[in-house]
CSV table of C-alpha atoms in Angstrom, one decimal:
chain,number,residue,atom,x,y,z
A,59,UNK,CA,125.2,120.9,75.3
A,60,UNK,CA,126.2,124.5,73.9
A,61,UNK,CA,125.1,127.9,75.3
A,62,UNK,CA,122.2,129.5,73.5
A,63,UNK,CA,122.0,133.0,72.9
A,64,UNK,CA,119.5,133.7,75.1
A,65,UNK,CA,122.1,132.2,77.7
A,66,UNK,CA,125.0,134.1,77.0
A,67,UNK,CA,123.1,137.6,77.3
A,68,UNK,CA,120.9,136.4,80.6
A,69,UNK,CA,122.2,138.0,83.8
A,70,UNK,CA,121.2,136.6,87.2
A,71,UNK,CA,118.9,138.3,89.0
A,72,UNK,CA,120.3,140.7,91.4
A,73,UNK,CA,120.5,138.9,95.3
A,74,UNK,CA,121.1,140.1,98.8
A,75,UNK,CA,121.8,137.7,101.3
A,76,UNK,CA,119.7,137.5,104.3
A,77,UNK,CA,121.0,138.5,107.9
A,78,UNK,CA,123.1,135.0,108.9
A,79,UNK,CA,121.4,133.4,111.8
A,80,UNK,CA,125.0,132.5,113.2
A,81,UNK,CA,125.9,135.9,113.4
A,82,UNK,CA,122.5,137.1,114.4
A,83,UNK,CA,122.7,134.6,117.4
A,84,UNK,CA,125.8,136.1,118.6
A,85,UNK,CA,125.1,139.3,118.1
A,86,UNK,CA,121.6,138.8,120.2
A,87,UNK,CA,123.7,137.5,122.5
A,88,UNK,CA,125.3,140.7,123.7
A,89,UNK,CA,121.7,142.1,124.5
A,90,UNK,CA,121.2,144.0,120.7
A,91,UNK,CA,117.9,143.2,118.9
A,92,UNK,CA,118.2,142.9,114.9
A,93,UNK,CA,115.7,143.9,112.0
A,94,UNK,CA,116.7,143.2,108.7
A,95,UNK,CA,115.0,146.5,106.2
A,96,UNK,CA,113.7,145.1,102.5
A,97,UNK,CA,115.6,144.6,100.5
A,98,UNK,CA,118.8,145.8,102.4
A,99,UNK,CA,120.5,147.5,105.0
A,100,UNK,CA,119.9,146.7,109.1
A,101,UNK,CA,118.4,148.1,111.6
A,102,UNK,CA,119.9,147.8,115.7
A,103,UNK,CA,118.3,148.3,118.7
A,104,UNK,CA,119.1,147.9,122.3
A,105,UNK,CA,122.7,149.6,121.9
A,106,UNK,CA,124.6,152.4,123.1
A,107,UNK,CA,127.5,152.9,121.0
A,108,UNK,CA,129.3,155.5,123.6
A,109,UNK,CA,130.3,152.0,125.0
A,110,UNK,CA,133.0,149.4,123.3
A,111,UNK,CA,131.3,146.7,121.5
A,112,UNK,CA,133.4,143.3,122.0
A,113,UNK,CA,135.3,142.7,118.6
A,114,UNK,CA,133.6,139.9,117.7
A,115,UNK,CA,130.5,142.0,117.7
A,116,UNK,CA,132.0,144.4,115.6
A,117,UNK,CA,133.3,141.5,112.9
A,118,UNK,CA,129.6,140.4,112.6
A,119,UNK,CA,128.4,143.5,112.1
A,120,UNK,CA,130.6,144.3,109.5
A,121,UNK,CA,130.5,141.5,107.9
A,122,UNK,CA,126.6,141.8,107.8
A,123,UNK,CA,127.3,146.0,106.9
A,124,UNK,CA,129.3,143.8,104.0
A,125,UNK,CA,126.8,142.0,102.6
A,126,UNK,CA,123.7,144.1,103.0
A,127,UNK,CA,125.2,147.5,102.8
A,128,UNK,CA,124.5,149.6,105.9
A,129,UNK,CA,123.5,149.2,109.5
A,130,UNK,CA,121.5,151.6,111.8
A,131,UNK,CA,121.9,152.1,115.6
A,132,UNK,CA,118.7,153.5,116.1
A,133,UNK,CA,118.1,156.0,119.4
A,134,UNK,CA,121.4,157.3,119.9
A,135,UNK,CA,120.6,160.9,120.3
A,136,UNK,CA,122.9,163.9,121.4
A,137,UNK,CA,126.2,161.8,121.0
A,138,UNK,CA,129.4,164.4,121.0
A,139,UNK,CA,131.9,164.7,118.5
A,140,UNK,CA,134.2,162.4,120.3
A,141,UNK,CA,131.4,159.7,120.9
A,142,UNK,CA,130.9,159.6,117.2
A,143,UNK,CA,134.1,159.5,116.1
A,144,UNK,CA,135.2,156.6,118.3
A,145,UNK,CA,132.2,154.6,117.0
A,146,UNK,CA,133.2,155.0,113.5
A,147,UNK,CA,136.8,153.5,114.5
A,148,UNK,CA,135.1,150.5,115.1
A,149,UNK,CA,135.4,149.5,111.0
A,150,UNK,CA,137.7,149.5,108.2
A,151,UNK,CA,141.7,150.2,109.1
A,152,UNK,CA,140.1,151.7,112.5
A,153,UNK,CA,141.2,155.1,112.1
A,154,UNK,CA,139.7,158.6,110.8
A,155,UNK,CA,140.3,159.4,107.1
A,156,UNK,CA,139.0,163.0,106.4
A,157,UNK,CA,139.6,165.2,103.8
A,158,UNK,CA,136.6,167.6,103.8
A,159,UNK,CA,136.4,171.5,104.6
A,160,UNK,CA,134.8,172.7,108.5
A,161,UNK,CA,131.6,174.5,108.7
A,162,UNK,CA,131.4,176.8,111.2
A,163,UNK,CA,128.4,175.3,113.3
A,164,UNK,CA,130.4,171.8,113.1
A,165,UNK,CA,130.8,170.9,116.6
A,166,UNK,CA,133.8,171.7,118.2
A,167,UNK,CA,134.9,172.4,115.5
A,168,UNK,CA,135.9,168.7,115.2
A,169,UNK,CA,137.8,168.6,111.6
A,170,UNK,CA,136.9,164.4,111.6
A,171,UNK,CA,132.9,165.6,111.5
A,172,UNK,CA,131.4,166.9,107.9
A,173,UNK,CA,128.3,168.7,108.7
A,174,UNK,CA,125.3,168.8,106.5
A,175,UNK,CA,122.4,170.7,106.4
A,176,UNK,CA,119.3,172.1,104.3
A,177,UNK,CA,120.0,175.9,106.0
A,178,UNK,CA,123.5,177.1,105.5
A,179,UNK,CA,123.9,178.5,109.0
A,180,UNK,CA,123.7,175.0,110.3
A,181,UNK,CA,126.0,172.9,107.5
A,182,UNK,CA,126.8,172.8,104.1
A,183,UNK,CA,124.0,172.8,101.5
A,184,UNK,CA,123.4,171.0,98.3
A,185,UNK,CA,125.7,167.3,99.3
A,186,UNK,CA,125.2,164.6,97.4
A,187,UNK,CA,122.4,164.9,95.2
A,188,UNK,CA,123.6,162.3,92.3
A,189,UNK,CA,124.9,158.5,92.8
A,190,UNK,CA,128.4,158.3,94.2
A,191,UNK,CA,130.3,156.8,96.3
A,192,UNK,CA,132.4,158.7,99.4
A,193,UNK,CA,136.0,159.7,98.6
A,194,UNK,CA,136.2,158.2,95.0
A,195,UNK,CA,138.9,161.0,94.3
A,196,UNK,CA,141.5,158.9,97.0
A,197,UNK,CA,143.2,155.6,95.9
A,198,UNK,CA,142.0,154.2,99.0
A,199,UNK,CA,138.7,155.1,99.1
A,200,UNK,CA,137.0,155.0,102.6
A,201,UNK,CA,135.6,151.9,103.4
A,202,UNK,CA,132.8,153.0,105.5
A,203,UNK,CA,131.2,156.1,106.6
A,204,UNK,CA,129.2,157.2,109.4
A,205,UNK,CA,126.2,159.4,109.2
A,206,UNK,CA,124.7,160.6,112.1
A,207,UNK,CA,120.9,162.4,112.0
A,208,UNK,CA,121.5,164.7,114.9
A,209,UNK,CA,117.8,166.4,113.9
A,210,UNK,CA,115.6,164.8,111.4
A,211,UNK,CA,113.6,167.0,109.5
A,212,UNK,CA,109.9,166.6,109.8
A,213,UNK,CA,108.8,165.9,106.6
A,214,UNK,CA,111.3,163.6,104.7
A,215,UNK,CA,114.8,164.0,103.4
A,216,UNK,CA,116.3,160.9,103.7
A,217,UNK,CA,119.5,159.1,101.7
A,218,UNK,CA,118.8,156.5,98.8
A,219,UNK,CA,120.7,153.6,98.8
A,220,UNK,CA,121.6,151.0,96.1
A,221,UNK,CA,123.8,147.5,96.2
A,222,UNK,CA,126.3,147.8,94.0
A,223,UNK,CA,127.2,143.9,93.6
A,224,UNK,CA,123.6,143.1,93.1
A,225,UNK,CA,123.7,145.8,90.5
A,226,UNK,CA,126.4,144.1,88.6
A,227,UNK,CA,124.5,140.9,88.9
A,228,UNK,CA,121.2,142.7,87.4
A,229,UNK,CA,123.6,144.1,84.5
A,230,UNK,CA,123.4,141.8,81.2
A,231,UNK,CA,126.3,139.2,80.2
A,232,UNK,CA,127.8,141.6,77.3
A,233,UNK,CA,127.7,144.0,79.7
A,234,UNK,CA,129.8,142.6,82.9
A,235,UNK,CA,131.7,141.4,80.2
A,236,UNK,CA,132.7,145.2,79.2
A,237,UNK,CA,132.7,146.6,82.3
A,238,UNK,CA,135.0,144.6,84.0
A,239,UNK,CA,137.2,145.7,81.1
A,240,UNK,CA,137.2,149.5,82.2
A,241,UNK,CA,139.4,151.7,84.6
A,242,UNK,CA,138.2,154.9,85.7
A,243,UNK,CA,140.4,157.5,85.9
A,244,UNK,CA,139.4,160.8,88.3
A,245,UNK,CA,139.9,163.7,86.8
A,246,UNK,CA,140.7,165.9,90.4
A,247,UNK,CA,143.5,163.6,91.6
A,248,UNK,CA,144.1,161.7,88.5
A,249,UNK,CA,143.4,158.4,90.7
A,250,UNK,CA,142.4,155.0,88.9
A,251,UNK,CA,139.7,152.5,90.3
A,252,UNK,CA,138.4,149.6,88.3
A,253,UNK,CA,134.3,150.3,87.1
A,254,UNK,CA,134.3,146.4,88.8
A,255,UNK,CA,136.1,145.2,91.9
A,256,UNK,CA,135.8,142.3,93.9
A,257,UNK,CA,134.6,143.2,97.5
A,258,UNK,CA,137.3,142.3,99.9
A,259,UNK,CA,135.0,141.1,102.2
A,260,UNK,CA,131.5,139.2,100.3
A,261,UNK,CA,133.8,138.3,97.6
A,262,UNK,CA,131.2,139.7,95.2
A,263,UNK,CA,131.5,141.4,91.7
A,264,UNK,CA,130.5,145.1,92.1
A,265,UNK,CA,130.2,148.4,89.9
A,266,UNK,CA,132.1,151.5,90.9
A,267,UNK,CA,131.6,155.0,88.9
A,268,UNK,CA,131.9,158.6,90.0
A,269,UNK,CA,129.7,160.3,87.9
A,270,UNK,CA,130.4,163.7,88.3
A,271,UNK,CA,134.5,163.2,88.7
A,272,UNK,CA,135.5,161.1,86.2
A,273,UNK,CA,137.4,162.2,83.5
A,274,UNK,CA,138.2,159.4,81.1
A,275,UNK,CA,137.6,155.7,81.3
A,276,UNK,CA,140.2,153.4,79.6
A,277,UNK,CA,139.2,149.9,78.1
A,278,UNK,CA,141.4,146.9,78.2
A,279,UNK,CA,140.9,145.4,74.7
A,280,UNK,CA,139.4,142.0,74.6
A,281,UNK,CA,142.3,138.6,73.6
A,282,UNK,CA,140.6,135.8,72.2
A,283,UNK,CA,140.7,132.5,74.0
A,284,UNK,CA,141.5,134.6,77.1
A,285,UNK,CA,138.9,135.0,79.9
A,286,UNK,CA,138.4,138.0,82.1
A,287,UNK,CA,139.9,136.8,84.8
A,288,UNK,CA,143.2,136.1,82.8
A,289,UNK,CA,142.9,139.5,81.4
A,290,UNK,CA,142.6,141.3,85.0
A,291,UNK,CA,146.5,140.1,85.9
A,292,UNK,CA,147.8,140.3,82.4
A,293,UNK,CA,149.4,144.2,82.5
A,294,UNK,CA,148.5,146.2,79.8
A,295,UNK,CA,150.1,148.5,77.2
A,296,UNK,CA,149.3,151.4,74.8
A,297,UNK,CA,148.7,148.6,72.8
A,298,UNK,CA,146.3,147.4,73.9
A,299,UNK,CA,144.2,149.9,76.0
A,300,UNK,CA,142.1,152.7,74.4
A,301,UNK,CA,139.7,155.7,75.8
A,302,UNK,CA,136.3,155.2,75.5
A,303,UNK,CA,134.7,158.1,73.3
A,304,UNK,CA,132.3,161.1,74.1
A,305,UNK,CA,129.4,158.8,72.9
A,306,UNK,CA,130.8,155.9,74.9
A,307,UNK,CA,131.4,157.5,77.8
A,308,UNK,CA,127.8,158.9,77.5
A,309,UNK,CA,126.1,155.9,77.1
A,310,UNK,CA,128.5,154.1,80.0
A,311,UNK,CA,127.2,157.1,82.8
A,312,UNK,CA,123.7,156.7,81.7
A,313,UNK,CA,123.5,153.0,81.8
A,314,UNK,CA,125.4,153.3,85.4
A,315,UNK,CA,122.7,156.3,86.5
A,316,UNK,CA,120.1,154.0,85.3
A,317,UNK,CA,121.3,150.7,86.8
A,318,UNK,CA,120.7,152.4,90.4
A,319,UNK,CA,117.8,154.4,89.4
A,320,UNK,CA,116.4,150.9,88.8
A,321,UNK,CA,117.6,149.2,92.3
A,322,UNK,CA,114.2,150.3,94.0
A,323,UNK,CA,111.4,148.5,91.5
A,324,UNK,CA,114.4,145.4,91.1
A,325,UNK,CA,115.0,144.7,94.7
A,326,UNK,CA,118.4,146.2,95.7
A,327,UNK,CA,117.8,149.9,96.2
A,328,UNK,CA,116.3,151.6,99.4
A,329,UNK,CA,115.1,154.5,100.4
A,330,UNK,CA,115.8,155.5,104.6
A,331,UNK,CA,113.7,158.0,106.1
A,332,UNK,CA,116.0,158.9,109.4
A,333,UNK,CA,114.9,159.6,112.9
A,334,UNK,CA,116.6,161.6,114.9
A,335,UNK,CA,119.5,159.9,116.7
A,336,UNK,CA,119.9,157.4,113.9
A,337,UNK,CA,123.7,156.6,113.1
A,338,UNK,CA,123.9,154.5,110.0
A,339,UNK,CA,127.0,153.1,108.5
A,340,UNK,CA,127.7,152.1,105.1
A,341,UNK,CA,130.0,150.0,103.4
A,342,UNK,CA,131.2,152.5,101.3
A,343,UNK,CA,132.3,149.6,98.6
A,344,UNK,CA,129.2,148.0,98.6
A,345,UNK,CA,126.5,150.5,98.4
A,346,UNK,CA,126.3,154.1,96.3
A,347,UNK,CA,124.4,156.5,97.3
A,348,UNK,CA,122.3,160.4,97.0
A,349,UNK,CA,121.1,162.3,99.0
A,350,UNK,CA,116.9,162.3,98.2
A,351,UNK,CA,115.4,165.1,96.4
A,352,UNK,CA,113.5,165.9,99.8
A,353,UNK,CA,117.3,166.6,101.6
A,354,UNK,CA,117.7,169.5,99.8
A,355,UNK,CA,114.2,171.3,100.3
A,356,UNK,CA,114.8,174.4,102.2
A,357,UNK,CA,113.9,174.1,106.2
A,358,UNK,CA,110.9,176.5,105.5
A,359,UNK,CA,109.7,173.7,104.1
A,360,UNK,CA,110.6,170.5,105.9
A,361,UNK,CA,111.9,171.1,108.9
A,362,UNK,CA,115.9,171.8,110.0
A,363,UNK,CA,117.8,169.1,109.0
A,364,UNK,CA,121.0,168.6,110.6
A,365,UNK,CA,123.4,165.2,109.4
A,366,UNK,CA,126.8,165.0,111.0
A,367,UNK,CA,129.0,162.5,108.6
A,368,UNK,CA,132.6,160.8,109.3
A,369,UNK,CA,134.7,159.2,106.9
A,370,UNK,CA,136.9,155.8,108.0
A,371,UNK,CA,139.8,154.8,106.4
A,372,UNK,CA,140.1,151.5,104.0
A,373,UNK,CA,142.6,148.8,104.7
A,374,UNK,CA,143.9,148.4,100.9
A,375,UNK,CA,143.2,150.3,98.0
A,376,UNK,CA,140.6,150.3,95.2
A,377,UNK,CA,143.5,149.4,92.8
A,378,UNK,CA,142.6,148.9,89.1
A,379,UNK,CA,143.2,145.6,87.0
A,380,UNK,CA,145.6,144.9,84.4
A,381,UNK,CA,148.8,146.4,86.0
A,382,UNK,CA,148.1,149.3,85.9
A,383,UNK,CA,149.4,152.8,87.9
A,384,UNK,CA,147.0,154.0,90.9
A,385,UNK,CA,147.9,157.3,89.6
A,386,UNK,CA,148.0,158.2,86.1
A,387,UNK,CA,148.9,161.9,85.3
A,388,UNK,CA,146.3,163.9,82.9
A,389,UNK,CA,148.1,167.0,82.7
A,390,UNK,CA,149.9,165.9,79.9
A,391,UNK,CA,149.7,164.2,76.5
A,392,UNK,CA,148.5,160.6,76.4
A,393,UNK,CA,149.4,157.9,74.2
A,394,UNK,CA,145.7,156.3,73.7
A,395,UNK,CA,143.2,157.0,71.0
A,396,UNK,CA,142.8,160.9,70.1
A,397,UNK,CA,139.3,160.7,70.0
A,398,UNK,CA,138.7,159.6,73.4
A,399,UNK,CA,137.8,161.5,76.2
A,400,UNK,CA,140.6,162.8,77.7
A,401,UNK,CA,139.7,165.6,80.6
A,402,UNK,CA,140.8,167.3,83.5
A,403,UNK,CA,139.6,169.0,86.4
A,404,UNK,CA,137.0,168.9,89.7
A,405,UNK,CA,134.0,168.9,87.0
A,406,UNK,CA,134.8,165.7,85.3
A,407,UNK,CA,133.5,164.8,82.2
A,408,UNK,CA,129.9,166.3,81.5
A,409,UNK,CA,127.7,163.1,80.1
A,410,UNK,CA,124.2,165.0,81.2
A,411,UNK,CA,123.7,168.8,81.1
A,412,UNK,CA,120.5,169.0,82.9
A,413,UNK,CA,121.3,167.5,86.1
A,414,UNK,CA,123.2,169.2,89.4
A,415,UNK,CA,127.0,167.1,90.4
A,416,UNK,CA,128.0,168.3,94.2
A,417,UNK,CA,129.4,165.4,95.8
């Protein structure tokens, strides 16, 4: 029996697996107690992370951070620089990959710890408030990252979070169909990531977009009678690539943007509220994330608010399909479509005027 239409354009509805009861078993095992947060992330209790976990604790977990996005140790207050950092080698490659600027108050002046804060004389101000993903300007593009609430705030300011393969799943058929035709290319280090890779650990489909770094997106024209999948490992030419517009480009940020706006009311965003001592990591491929509204409030308002974040580097990277160059240069000429958006530099391309980018 043939596909109807309203088959074709149906998407599945966006899923995250629940915590495996094999891996919960072991886990409980070495004395740690597991609640699994709606609709993602985990929360941990009963560890102290300035001890070695065994590794096959540490493969569960990540492979748990994998499918469900993040994990929280929770009561892990006043850990030092040095306590953090060797936590965070736990995941990924297992070593430190940081590329950020030292506040003063950082401690130690440890150049592997990126401190955030709502008053400048503790941290940086203003990270993070749009959807993004940590170090999407690097080819590969830290697997995890740690962030440590060294003082909660009293009232608020929190991170959102949203799963990025169960956004792809929520995303129409016409519309995976696209996407997984596109290549983003950053417009500070000219790196390329595809707007859909596979996750090298759940296997799933997943968007990827930096929205306020990107500064052309290339499409890999559609071959009849071939399927994605026999697109992805075909390389591709000047032939048959082209830039997507200013209207494209546009309408491709906004649908993104609204895709994790929607996670929360379609059951794969989440909003943490930290307490002080939470460390949370993230699998950096799996979820995006902001920084909530209530982050940035001034401490006059809600309390000093003091994050401490490290940055772990992947094991491969976030190479684009179709053959094509991790790097492609945009200080030059191009040979794609001259109406396409073509631009260089930190800012990226501009597809909304009304909203903040400092990521």
């Amino acid at each position: 029996m043939g596909q109807t239409s309203e088959d074709t354009t149906r998407n599945k509805a966006p899923t995250i697996p629940s915590l495996d009861p094999d891996r919960v078993s072991l886990i409980e095992e070495a004395g740690l107690t597991l609640k699994q947060l709606e609709p993602l992330g985990v929360k941990i209790y009963g560890a102290d992370v300035r001890s070695d976990l065994p590794e096959p604790i540490i493969e569960a977990l990540e492979q748990e951070m994998a499918n469900r996005g993040f994990i929280v140790f929770k009561h892990q207050r006043d850990l030092s620089p040095e306590e953090l950092i060797n936590a965070s080698k736990w995941w990924g490659a297992r070593e430190i990959h940081s590329t950020h600027g030292i506040h003063p108050a950082t401690p130690d002046r440890n150049r592997h710890i990126f401190r955030c804060s709502n008053n400048s004389r503790y941290g940086i101000l203003g990270v993070g408030p749009q959807w993004h993903n940590d170090g999407s300007f690097e080819a590969a593009t830290f697997s995890h990252s740690a962030y440590y609430m060294a003082r909660a705030p009293e009232h608020g300011g929190g991170t959102h979070f949203a799963h990025q393969g169960a956004g792809f799943d929520a995303l129409p058929k016409e519309k995976q169909d696209f996407w997984q035709r596109l290549v983003s290319v950053n417009s500070a280090s000219c790196v390329t990531h595809p707007v859909v890779h596979t996750h090298p650990i759940s296997g799933r489909k997943s968007v990827w977009l930096h929205l306020g770094m990107t500064g052309a997106v290339l499409e890999r024209l559609p071959e009849y009678g071939l399927s994605i999948e026999e697109l992805q490992t075909l390389p591709a030419t000047a032939d048959n690539l082209r830039l997507l517009t200013p209207d494209e480009m546009k309408q491709l940020f906004n649908d993104y943007n609204d895709l994790l706006n929607e996670s929360f009311e379609k059951g794969y965003g989440i909003r943490y509220h930290y307490d002080t001592g939470d460390l949370l990591f993230i699998d950096n491929w799996a979820v995006a994330h902001r920084a909530s509204p209530e982050a940035h409030m001034p401490a006059e308002q809600q309390g000093l608010r003091i994050m401490d974040r490290v940055t772990i580097k992947a094991r491969q990277n976030l190479a684009p399909h179709f053959g094509l160059p991790t790097y492609i240069n945009m200080n030059g000429p191009h040979p794609f479509n001259k109406d396409g958006v073509w631009q260089t530099g930190g800012v990226g391309f501009r597809w909304k005027d009304d909203i903040r980018m400092q990521n």
